[in-house]
Tab-separated table of C-alpha atoms in Angstrom:
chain	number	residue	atom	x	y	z
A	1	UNK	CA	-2.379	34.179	9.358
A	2	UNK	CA	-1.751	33.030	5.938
A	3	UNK	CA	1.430	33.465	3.375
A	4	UNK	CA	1.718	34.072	0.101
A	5	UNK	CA	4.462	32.061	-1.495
A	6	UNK	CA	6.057	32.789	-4.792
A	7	UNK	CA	8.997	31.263	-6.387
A	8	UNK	CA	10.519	32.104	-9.984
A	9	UNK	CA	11.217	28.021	-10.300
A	10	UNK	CA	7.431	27.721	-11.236
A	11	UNK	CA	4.992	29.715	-13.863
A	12	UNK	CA	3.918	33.299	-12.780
A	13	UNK	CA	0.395	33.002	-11.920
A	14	UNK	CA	-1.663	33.777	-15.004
A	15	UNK	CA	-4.947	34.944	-12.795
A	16	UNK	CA	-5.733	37.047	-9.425
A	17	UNK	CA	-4.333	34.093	-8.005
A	18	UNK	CA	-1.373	33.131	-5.844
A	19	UNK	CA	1.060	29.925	-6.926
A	20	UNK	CA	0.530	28.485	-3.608
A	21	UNK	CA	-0.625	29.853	0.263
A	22	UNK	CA	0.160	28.663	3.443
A	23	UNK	CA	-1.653	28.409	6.320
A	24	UNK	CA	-1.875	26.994	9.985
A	25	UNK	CA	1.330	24.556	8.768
A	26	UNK	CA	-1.037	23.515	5.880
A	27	UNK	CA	0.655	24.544	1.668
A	28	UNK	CA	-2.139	25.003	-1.090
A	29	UNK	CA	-0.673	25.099	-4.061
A	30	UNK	CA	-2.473	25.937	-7.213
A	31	UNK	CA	-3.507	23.663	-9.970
A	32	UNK	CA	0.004	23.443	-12.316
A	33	UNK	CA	-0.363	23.481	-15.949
A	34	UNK	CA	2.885	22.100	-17.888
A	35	UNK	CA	4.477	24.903	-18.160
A	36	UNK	CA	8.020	25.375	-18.394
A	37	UNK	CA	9.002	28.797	-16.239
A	38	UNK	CA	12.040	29.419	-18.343
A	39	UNK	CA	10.689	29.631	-21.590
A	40	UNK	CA	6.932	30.476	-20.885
A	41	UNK	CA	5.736	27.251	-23.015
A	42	UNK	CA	3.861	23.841	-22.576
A	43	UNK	CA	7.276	21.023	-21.696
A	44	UNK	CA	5.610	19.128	-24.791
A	45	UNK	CA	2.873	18.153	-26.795
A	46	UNK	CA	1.992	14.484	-24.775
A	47	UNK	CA	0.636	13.722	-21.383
A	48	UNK	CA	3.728	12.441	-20.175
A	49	UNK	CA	5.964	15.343	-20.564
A	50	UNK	CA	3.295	18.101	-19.726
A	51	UNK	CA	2.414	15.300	-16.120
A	52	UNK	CA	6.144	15.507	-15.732
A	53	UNK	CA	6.654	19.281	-16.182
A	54	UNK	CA	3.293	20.362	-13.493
A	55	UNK	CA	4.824	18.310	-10.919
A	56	UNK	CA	8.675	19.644	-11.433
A	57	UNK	CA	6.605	23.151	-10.933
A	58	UNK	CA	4.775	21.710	-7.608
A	59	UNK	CA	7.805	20.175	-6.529
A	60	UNK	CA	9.806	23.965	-7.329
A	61	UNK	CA	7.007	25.179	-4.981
A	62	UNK	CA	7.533	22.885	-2.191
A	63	UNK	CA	11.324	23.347	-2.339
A	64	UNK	CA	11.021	27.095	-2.134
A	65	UNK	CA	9.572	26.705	1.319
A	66	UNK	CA	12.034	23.893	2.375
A	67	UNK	CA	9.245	20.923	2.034
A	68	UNK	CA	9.589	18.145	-0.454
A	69	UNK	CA	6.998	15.725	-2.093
A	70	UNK	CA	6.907	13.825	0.497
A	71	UNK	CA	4.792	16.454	2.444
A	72	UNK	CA	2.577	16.417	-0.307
A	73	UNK	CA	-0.895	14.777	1.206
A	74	UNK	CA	-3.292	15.700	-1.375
A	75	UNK	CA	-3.679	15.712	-4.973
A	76	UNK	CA	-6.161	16.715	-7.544
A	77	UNK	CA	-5.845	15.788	-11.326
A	78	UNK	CA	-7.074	17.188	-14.165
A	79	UNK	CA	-7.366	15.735	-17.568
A	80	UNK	CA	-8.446	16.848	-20.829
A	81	UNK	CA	-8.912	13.230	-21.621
A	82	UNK	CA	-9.134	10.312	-19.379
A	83	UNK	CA	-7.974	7.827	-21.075
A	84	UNK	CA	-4.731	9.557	-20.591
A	85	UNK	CA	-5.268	8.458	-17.272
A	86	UNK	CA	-2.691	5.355	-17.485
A	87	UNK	CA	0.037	7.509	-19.256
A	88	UNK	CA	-0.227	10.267	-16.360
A	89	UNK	CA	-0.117	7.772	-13.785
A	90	UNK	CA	2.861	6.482	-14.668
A	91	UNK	CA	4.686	9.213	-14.656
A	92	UNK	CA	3.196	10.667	-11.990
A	93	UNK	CA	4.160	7.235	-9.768
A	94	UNK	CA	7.712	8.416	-10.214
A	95	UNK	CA	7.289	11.178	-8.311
A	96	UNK	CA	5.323	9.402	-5.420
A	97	UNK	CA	6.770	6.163	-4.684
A	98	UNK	CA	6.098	5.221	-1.136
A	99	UNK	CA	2.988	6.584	1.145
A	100	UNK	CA	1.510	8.425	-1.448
A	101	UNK	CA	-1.123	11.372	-1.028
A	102	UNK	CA	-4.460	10.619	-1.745
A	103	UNK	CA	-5.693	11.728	-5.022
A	104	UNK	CA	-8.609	12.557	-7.057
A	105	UNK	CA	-8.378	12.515	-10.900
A	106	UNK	CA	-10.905	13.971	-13.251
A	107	UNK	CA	-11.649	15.136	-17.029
A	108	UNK	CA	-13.098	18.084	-17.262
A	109	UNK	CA	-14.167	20.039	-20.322
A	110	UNK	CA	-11.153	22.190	-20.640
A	111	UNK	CA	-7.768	23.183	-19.372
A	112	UNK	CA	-6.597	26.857	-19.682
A	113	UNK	CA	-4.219	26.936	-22.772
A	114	UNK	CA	-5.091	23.566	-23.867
A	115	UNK	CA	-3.491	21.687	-21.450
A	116	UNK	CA	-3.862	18.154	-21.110
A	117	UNK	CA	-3.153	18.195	-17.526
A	118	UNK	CA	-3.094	20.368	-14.562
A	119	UNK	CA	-2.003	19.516	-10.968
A	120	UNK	CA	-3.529	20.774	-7.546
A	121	UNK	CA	-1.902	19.837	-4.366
A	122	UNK	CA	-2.172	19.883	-0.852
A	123	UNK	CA	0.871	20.030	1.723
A	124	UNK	CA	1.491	19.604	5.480
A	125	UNK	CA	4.795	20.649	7.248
């Protein structure tokens, strides 16, 4: 049986989609885009503070259903441009530190709302 999980710490879903399911033990969350849920708006104009802002929403995700990054065992990246590559990764290192998910990274054409970065993830309880 799956759940649908919503939390008002991360962006309303802008799609017929869900902000993250669970199933069998196993989170999907949606692909984040930097946007801050209080205002509505991108955290910033650079790749480090829009990185910064899609994993604060995946991490509001995980904490609405008691889980933390650390259960985090998948990752997907997108990026408008990959030679932001470096600049995401270091932020994105300060959010997994030890025993990190795996990860794929990618630039793709375009990001909805001109994003420079969105975030998928994968979670286990």
């Amino acid at each position: 049986m799956k759940k649908v999980i919503h939390t008002g710490s991360a962006p309303a879903a802008i799609g017929p989609y869900s902000q993250a399911v669970e199933a069998g033990g196993v989170l999907y969350i949606s692909g984040q885009l930097p946007v801050d849920p209080a205002t509505g708006a991108f955290a910033g104009a650079d790749i480090a503070s829009q990185t910064r802002q899609s994993l604060e929403n995946l991490r509001n995700i995980l904490a609405a259903e008691g889980l933390t990054m650390d259960h985090v065992v998948k990752t997907t990246v997108l990026l408008q441009h990959i030679s932001d590559f470096a600049a995401m990764n270091e932020v994105y290192a300060t959010f997994f530190q030890e025993d990190c998910p795996a990860r794929a990274a990618f630039e793709v054409a375009a990001l909805p709302r001109g994003a420079l970065v969105e975030i998928e993830a994968v979670a286990a309880r």
